[in-house]
Amino acid sequence: MFSEAIGDYTPIGQVVDDFEQVFESGNLRRIDRALAITAQADNAPGSCQAICSTQ
């Protein structure tokens, strides 16, 4: 995982204890006539304050 706050990559094990994968129906889109899948992740409320701050 890349952190803009420190400008370097951080091992994901240092950032989270665990995570849950949930399958949702995907939407295929075309970007410049090529099929593309967009990934999305949502943080738990208040869980990203220390590492997501760029100040």
mmCIF file of C-alpha atoms in Angstrom:
data_model
loop_
_atom_site.group_PDB
_atom_site.id
_atom_site.type_symbol
_atom_site.label_atom_id
_atom_site.label_comp_id
_atom_site.label_asym_id
_atom_site.label_seq_id
_atom_site.Cartn_x
_atom_site.Cartn_y
_atom_site.Cartn_z
ATOM 1 C CA MET A 1 0.000 0.000 0.000
ATOM 2 C CA PHE A 2 1.383 3.424 -0.965
ATOM 3 C CA SER A 3 1.155 6.202 1.612
ATOM 4 C CA GLU A 4 1.319 9.729 0.258
ATOM 5 C CA ALA A 5 1.900 10.970 3.821
ATOM 6 C CA ILE A 6 5.330 9.274 4.012
ATOM 7 C CA GLY A 7 5.930 8.952 0.261
ATOM 8 C CA ASP A 8 6.726 5.234 0.415
ATOM 9 C CA TYR A 9 5.127 1.796 0.370
ATOM 10 C CA THR A 10 3.986 0.239 3.647
ATOM 11 C CA PRO A 11 3.325 -3.492 4.153
ATOM 12 C CA ILE A 12 -0.417 -4.016 4.503
ATOM 13 C CA GLY A 13 0.163 -6.086 7.648
ATOM 14 C CA GLN A 14 1.362 -2.931 9.430
ATOM 15 C CA VAL A 15 -1.844 -1.096 8.559
ATOM 16 C CA VAL A 16 -4.679 -3.588 9.150
ATOM 17 C CA ASP A 17 -5.309 -6.535 11.465
ATOM 18 C CA ASP A 18 -7.546 -8.340 9.004
ATOM 19 C CA PHE A 19 -9.899 -7.645 6.142
ATOM 20 C CA GLU A 20 -12.987 -9.236 4.693
ATOM 21 C CA GLN A 21 -13.520 -9.862 1.009
ATOM 22 C CA VAL A 22 -17.089 -9.371 -0.113
ATOM 23 C CA PHE A 23 -18.215 -10.255 -3.614
ATOM 24 C CA GLU A 24 -20.486 -7.802 -5.347
ATOM 25 C CA SER A 25 -21.685 -7.973 -8.900
ATOM 26 C CA GLY A 26 -19.166 -6.145 -11.013
ATOM 27 C CA ASN A 27 -19.815 -3.694 -13.756
ATOM 28 C CA LEU A 28 -17.771 -4.063 -16.900
ATOM 29 C CA ARG A 29 -17.019 -0.764 -18.564
ATOM 30 C CA ARG A 30 -15.122 0.256 -21.610
ATOM 31 C CA ILE A 31 -12.266 2.708 -21.320
ATOM 32 C CA ASP A 32 -10.743 3.644 -24.672
ATOM 33 C CA ARG A 33 -12.695 0.738 -26.206
ATOM 34 C CA ALA A 34 -11.067 -1.817 -23.880
ATOM 35 C CA LEU A 35 -13.004 -3.711 -21.191
ATOM 36 C CA ALA A 36 -12.127 -2.522 -17.693
ATOM 37 C CA ILE A 37 -13.107 -3.485 -14.139
ATOM 38 C CA THR A 38 -12.934 -0.831 -11.434
ATOM 39 C CA ALA A 39 -11.947 -1.886 -7.900
ATOM 40 C CA GLN A 40 -13.174 -0.014 -4.836
ATOM 41 C CA ALA A 41 -12.448 -0.233 -1.120
ATOM 42 C CA ASP A 42 -14.209 1.470 1.767
ATOM 43 C CA ASN A 43 -12.463 2.207 5.059
ATOM 44 C CA ALA A 44 -14.256 1.740 8.345
ATOM 45 C CA PRO A 45 -15.250 5.119 9.822
ATOM 46 C CA GLY A 46 -12.355 6.655 11.766
ATOM 47 C CA SER A 47 -9.871 3.881 10.876
ATOM 48 C CA CYS A 48 -7.664 5.891 8.525
ATOM 49 C CA GLN A 49 -7.000 9.102 10.433
ATOM 50 C CA ALA A 50 -3.371 8.421 11.374
ATOM 51 C CA ILE A 51 -2.052 7.128 8.040
ATOM 52 C CA CYS A 52 -4.281 8.914 5.522
ATOM 53 C CA SER A 53 -3.471 12.434 6.665
ATOM 54 C CA THR A 54 -1.226 14.249 4.194
ATOM 55 C CA GLN A 55 -0.399 17.048 6.599
#
